[in-house]
PDB file of N, CA and C in Angstrom:
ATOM      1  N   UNK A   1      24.569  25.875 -20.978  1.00 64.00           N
ATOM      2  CA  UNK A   1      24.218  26.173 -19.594  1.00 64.00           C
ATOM      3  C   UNK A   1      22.701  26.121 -19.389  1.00 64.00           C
ATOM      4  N   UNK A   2      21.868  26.820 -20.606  1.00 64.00           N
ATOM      5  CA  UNK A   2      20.499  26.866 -20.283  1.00 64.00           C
ATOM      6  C   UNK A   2      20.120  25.061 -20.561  1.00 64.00           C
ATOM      7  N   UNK A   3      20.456  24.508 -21.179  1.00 66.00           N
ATOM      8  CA  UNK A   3      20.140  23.131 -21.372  1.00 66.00           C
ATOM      9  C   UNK A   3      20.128  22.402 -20.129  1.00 66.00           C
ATOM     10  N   UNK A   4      21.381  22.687 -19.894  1.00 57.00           N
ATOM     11  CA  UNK A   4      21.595  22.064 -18.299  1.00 57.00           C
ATOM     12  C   UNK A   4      20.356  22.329 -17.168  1.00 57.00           C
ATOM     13  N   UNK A   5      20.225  23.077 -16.756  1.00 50.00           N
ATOM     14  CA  UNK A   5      19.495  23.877 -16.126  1.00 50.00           C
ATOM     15  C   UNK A   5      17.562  23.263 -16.841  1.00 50.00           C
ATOM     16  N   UNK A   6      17.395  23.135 -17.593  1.00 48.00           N
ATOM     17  CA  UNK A   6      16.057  22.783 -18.344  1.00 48.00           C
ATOM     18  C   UNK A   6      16.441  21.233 -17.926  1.00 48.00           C
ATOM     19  N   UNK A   7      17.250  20.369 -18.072  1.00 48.00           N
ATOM     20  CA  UNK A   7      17.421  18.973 -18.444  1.00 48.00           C
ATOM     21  C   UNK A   7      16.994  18.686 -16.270  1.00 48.00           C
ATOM     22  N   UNK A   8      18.155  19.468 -15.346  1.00 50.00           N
ATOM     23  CA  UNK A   8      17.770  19.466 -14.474  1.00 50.00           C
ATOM     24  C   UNK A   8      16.385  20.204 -13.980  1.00 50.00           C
ATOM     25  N   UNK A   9      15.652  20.821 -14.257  1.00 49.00           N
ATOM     26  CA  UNK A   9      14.412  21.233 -13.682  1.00 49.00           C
ATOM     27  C   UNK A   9      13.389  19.872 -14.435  1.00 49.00           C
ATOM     28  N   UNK A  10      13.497  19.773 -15.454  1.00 48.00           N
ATOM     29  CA  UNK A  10      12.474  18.458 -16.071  1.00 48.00           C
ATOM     30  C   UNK A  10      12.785  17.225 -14.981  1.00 48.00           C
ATOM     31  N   UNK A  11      13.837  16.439 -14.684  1.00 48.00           N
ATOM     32  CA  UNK A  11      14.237  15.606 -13.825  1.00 48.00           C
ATOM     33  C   UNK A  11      13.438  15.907 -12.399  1.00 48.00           C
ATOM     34  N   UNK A  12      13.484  17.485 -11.844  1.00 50.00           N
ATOM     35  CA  UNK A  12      13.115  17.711 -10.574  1.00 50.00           C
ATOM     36  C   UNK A  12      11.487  17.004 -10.423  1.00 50.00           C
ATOM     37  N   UNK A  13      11.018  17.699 -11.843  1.00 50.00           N
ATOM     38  CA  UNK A  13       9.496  17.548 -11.805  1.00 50.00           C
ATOM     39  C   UNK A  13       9.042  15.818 -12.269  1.00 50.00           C
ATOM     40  N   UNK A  14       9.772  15.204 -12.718  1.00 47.00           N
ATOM     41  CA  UNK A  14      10.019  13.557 -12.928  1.00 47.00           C
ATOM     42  C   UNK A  14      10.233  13.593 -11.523  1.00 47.00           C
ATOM     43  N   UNK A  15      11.177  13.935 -10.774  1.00 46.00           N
ATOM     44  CA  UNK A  15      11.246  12.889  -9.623  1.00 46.00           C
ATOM     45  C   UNK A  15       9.815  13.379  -8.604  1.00 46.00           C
ATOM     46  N   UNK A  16       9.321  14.524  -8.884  1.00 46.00           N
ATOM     47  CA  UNK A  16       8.531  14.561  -7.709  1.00 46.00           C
ATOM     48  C   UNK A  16       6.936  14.131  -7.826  1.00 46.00           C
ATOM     49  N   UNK A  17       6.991  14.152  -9.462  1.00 45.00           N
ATOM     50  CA  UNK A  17       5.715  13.099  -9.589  1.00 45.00           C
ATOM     51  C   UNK A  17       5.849  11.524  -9.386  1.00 45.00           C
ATOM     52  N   UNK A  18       7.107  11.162  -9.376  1.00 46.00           N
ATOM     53  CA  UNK A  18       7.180   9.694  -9.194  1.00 46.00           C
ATOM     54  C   UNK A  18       7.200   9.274  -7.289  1.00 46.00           C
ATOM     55  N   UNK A  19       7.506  10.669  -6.710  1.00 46.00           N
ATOM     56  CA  UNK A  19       7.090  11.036  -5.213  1.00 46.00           C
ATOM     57  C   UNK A  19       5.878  10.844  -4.978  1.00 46.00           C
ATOM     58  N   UNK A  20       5.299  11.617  -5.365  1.00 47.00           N
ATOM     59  CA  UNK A  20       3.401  11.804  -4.909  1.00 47.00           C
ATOM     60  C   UNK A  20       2.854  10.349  -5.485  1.00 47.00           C
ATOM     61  N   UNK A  21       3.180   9.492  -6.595  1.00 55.00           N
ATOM     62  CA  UNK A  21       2.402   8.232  -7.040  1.00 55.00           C
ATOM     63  C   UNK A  21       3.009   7.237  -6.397  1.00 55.00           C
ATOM     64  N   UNK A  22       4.387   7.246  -5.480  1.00 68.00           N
ATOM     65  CA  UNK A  22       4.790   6.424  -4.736  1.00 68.00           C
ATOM     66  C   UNK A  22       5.479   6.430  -2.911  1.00 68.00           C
ATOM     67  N   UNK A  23       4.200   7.180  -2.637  1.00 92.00           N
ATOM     68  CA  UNK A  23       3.908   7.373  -1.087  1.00 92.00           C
ATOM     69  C   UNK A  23       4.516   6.621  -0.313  1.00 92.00           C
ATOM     70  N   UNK A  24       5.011   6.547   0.623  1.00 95.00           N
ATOM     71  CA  UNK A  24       5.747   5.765   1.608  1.00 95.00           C
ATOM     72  C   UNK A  24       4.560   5.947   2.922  1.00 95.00           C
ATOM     73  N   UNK A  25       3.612   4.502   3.381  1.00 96.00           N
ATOM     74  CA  UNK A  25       3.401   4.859   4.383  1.00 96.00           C
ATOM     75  C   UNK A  25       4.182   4.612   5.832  1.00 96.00           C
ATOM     76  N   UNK A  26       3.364   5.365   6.835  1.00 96.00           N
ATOM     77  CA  UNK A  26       4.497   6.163   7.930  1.00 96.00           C
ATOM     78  C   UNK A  26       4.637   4.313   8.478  1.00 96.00           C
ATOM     79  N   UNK A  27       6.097   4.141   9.031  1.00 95.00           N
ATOM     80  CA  UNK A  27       6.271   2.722   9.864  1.00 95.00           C
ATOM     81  C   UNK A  27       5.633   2.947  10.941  1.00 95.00           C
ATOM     82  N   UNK A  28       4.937   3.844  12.032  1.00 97.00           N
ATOM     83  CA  UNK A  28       4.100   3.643  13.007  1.00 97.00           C
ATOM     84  C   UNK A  28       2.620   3.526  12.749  1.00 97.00           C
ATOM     85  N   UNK A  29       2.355   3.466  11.500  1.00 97.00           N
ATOM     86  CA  UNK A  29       1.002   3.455  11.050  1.00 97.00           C
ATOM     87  C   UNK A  29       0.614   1.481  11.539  1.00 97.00           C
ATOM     88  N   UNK A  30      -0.783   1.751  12.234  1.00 97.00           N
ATOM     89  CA  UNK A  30      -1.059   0.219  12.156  1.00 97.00           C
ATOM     90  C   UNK A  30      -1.568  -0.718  11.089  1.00 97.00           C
ATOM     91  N   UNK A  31      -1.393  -0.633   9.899  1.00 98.00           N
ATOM     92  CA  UNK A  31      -1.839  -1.269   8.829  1.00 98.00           C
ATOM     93  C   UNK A  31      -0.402  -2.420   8.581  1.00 98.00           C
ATOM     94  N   UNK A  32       0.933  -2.287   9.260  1.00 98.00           N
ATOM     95  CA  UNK A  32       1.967  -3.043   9.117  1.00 98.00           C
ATOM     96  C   UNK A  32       1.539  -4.200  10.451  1.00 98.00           C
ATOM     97  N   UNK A  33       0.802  -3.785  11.381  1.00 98.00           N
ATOM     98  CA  UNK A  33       0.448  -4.724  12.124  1.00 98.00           C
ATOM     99  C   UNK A  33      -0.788  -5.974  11.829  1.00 98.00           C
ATOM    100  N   UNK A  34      -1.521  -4.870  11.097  1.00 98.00           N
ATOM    101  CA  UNK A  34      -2.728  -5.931  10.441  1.00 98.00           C
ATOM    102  C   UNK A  34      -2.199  -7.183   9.293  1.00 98.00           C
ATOM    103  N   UNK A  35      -1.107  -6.366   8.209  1.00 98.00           N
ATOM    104  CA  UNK A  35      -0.294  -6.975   7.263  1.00 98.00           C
ATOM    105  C   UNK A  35      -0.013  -8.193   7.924  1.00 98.00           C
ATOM    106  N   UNK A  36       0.702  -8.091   8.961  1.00 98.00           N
ATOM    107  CA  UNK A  36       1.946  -9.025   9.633  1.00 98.00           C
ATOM    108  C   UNK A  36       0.830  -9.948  10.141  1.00 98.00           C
ATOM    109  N   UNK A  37      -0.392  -9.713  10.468  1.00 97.00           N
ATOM    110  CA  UNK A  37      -1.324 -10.670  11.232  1.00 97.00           C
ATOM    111  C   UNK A  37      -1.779 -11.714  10.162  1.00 97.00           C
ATOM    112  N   UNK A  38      -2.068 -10.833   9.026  1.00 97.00           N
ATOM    113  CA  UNK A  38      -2.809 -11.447   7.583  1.00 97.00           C
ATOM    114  C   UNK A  38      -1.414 -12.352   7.021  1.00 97.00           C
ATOM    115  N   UNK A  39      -0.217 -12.060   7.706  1.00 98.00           N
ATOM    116  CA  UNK A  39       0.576 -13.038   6.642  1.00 98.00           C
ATOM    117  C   UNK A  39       0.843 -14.323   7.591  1.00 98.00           C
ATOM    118  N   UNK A  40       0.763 -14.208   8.910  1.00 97.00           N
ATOM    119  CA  UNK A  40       1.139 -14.906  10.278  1.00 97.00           C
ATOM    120  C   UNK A  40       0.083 -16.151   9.871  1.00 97.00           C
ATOM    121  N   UNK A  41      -1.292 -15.455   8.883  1.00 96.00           N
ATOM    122  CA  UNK A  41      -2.762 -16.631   8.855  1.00 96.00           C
ATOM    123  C   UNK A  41      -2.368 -17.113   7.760  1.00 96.00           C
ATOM    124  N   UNK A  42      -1.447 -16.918   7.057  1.00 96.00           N
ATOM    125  CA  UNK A  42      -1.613 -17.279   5.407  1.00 96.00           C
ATOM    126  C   UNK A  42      -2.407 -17.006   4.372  1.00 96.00           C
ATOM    127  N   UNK A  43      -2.879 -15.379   4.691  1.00 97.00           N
ATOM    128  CA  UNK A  43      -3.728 -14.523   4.011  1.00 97.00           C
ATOM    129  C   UNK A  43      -3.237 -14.031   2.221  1.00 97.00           C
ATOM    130  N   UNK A  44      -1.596 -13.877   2.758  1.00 97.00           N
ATOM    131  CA  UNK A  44      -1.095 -13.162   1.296  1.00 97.00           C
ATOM    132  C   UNK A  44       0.377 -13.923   1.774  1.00 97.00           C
ATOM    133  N   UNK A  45       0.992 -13.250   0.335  1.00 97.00           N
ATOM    134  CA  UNK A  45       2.362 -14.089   0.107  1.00 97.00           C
ATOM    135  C   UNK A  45       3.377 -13.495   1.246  1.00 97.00           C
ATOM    136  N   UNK A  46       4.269 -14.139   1.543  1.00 98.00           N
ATOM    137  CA  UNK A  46       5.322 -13.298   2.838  1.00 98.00           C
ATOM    138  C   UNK A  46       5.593 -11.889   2.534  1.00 98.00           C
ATOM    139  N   UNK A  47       5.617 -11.169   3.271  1.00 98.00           N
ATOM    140  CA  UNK A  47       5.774  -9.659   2.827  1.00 98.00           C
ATOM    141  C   UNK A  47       7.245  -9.249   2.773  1.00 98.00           C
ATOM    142  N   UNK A  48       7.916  -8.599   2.509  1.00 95.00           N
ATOM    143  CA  UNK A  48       9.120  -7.477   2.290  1.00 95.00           C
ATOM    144  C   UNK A  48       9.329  -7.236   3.794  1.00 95.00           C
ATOM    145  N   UNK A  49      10.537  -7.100   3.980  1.00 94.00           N
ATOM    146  CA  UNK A  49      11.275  -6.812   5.000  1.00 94.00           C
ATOM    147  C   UNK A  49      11.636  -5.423   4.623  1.00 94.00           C
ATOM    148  N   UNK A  50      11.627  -5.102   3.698  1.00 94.00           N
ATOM    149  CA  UNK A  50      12.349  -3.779   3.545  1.00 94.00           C
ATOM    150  C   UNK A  50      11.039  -2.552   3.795  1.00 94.00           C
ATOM    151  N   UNK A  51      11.106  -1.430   4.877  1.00 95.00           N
ATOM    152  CA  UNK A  51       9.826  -0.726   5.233  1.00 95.00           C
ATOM    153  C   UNK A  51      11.020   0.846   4.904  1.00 95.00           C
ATOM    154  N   UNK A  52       9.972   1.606   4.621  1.00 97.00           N
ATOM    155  CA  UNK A  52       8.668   1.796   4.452  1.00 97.00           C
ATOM    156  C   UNK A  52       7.813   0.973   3.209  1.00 97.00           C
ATOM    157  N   UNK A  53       6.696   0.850   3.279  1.00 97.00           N
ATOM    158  CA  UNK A  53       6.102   0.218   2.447  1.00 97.00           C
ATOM    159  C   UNK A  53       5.245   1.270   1.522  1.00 97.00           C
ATOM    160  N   UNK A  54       5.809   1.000   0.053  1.00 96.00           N
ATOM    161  CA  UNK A  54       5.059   1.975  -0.390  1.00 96.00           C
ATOM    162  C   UNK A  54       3.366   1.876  -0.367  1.00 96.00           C
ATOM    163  N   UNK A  55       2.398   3.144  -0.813  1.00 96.00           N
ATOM    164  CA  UNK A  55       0.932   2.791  -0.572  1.00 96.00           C
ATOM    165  C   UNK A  55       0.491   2.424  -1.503  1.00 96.00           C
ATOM    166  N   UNK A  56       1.679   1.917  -2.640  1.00 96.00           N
ATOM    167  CA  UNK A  56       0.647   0.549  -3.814  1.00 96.00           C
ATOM    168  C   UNK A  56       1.120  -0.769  -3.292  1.00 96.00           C
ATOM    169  N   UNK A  57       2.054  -0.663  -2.650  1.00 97.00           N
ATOM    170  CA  UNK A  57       2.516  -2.033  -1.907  1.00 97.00           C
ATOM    171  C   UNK A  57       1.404  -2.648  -1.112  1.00 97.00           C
ATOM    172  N   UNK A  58       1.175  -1.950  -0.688  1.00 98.00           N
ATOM    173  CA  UNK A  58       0.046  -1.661   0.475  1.00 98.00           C
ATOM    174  C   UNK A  58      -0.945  -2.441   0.614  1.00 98.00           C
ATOM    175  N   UNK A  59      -1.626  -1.480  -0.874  1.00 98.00           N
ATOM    176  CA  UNK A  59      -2.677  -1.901  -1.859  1.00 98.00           C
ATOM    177  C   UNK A  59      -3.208  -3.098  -2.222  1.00 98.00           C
ATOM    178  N   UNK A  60      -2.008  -3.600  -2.699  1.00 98.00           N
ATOM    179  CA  UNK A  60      -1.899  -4.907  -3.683  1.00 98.00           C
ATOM    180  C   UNK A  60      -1.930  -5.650  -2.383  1.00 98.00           C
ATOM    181  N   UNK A  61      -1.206  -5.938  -1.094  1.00 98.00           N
ATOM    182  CA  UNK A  61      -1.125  -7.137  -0.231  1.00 98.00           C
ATOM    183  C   UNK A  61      -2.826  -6.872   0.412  1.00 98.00           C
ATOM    184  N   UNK A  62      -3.040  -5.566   0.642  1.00 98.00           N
ATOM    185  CA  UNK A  62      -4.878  -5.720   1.221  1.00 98.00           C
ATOM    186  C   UNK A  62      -5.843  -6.588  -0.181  1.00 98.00           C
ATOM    187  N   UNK A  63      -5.631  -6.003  -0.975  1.00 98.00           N
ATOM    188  CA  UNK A  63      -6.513  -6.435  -2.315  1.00 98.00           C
ATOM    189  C   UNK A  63      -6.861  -8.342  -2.306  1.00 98.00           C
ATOM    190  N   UNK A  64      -4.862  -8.749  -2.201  1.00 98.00           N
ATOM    191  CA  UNK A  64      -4.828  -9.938  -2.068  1.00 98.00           C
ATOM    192  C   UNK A  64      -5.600 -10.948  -0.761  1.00 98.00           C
ATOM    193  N   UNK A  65      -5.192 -10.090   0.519  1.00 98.00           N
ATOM    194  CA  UNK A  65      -5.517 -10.927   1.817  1.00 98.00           C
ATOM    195  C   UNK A  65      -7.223 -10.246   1.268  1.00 98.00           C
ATOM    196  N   UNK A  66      -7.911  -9.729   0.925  1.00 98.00           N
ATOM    197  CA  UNK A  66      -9.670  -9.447   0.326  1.00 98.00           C
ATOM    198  C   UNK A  66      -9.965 -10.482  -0.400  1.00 98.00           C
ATOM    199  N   UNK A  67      -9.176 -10.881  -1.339  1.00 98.00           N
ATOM    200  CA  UNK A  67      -9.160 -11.717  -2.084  1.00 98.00           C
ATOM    201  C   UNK A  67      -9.795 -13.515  -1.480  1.00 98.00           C
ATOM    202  N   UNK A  68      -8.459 -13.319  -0.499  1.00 97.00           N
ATOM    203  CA  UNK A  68      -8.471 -14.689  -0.113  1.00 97.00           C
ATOM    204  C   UNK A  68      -9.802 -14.505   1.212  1.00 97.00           C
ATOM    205  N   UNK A  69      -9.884 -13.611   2.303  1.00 97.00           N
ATOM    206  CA  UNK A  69     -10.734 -13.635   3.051  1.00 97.00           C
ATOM    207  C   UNK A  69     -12.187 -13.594   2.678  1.00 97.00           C
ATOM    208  N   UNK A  70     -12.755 -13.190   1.285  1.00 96.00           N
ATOM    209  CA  UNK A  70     -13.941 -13.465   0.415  1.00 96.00           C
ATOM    210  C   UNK A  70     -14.073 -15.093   0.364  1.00 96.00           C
ATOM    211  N   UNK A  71     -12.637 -15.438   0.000  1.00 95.00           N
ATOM    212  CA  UNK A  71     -13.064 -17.193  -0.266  1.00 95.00           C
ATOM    213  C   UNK A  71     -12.981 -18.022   0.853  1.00 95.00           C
ATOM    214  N   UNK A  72     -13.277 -17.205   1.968  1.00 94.00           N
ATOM    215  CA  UNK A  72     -12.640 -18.359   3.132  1.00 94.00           C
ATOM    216  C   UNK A  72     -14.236 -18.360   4.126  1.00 94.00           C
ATOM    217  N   UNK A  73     -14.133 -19.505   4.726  1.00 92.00           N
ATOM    218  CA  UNK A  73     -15.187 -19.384   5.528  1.00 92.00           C
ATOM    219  C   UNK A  73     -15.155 -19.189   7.129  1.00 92.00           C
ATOM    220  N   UNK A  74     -14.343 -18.099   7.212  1.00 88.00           N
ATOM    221  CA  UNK A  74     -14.560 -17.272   8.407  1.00 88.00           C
ATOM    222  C   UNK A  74     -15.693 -16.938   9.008  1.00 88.00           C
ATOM    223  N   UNK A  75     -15.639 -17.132  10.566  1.00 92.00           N
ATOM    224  CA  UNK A  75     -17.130 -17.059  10.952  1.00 92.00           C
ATOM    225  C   UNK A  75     -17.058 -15.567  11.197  1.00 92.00           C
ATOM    226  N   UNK A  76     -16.193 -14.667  10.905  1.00 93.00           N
ATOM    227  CA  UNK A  76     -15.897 -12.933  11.345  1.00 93.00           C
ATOM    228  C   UNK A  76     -15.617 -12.451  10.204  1.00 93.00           C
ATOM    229  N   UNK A  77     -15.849 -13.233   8.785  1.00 95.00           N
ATOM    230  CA  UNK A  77     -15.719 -12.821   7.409  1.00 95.00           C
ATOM    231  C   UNK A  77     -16.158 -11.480   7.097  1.00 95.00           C
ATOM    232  N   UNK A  78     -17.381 -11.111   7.493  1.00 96.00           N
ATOM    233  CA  UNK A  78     -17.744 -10.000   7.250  1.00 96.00           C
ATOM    234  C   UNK A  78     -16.974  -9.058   8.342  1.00 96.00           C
ATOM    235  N   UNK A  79     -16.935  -8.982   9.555  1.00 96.00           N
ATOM    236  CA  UNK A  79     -16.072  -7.734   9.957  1.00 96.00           C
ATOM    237  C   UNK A  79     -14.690  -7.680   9.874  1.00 96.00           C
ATOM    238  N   UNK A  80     -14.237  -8.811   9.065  1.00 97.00           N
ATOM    239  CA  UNK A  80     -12.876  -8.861   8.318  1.00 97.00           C
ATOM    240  C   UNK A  80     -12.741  -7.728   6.773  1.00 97.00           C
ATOM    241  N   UNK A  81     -13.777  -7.988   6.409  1.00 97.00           N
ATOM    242  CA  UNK A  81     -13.495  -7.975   5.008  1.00 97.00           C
ATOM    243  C   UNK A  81     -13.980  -6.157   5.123  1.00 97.00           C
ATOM    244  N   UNK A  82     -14.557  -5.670   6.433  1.00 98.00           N
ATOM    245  CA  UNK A  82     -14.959  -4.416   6.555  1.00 98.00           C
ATOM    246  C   UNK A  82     -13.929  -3.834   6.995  1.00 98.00           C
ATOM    247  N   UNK A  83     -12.786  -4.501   7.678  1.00 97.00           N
ATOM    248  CA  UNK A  83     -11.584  -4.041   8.282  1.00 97.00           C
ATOM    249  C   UNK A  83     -10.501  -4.129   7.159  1.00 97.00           C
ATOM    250  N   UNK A  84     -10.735  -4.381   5.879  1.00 98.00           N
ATOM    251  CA  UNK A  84      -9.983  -4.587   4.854  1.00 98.00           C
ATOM    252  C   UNK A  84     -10.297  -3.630   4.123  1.00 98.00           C
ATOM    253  N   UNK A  85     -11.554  -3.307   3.708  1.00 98.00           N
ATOM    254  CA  UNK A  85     -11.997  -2.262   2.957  1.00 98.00           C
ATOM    255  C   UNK A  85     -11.531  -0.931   3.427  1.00 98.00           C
ATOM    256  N   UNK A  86     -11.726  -0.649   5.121  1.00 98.00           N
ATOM    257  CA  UNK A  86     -11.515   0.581   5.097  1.00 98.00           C
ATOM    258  C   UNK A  86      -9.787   0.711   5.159  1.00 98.00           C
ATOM    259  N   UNK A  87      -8.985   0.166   5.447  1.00 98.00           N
ATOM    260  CA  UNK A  87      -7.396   0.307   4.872  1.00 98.00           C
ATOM    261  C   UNK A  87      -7.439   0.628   3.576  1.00 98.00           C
ATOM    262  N   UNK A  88      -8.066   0.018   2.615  1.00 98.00           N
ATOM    263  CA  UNK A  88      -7.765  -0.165   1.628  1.00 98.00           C
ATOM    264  C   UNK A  88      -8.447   1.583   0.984  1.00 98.00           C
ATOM    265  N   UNK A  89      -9.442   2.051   1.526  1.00 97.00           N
ATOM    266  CA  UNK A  89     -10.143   3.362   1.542  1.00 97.00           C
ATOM    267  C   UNK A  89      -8.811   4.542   1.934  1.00 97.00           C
ATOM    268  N   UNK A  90      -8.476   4.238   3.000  1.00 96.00           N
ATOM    269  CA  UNK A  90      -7.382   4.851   3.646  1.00 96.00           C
ATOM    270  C   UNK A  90      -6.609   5.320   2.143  1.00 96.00           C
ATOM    271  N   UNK A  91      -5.960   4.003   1.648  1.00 94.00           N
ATOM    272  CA  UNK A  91      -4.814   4.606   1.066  1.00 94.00           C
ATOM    273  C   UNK A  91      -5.140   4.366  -0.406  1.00 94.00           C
ATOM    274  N   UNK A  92      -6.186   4.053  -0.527  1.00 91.00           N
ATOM    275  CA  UNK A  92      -6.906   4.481  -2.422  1.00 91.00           C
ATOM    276  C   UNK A  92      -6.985   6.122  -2.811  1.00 91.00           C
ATOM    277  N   UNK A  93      -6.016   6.326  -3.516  1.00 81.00           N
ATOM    278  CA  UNK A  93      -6.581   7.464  -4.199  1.00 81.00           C
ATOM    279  C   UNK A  93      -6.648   8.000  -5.058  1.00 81.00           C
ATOM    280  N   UNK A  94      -8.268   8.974  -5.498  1.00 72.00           N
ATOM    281  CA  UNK A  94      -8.879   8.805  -7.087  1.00 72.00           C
ATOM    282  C   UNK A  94      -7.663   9.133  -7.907  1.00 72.00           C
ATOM    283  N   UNK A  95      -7.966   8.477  -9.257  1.00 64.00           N
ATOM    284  CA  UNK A  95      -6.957   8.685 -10.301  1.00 64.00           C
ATOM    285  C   UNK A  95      -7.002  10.263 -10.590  1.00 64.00           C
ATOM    286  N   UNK A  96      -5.702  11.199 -10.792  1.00 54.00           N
ATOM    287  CA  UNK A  96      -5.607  12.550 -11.126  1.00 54.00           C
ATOM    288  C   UNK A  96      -5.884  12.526 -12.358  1.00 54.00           C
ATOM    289  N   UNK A  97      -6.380  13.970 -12.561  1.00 48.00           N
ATOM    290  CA  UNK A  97      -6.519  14.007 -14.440  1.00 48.00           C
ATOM    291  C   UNK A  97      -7.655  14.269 -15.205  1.00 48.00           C
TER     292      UNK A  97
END
């Protein structure tokens, strides 16, 4: 019985750290609108249909459309790449520990 009880409380605390490192941001947040604009240009690869999007999902598609808007010669490059950074500020956060 006490096993049980230990095996389920260890699981609780597994699932709720795998909670906090895999954030769901909110679907009315506008960063799914910027996404959808950056994929509409051919910024990053087609995105997931499936929302919420987690905030390493997030991450990785801003990182990428940074990626590509560094190599492009946009004449609004720079207040692109400032509108990329701060999303990407938004949902960076420092490593725990």
């Amino acid at each position: 019985m006490k096993k049980g009880l230990l095996v389920l409380f260890l699981l609780g605390i597994a699932f709720n750290a795998f909670c906090q490192t895999n954030s769901s941001v909110d679907i009315t947040d506008d960063v799914y609108e910027f996404l959808l604009d950056a994929e509409t240009k051919g910024l990053c690869k087609p995105l997931t249909n499936i929302r919420p999007y987690s905030e390493k999902y997030v991450l990785t598609v801003l990182n990428e459309i940074l990626e590509n808007v560094q190599n492009s010669e946009s004449k609004n490059k720079d207040s692109e790449i400032a509108v990329i950074n701060a999303y990407i500020k938004k949902y960076e956060h420092p490593a725990e520990g």
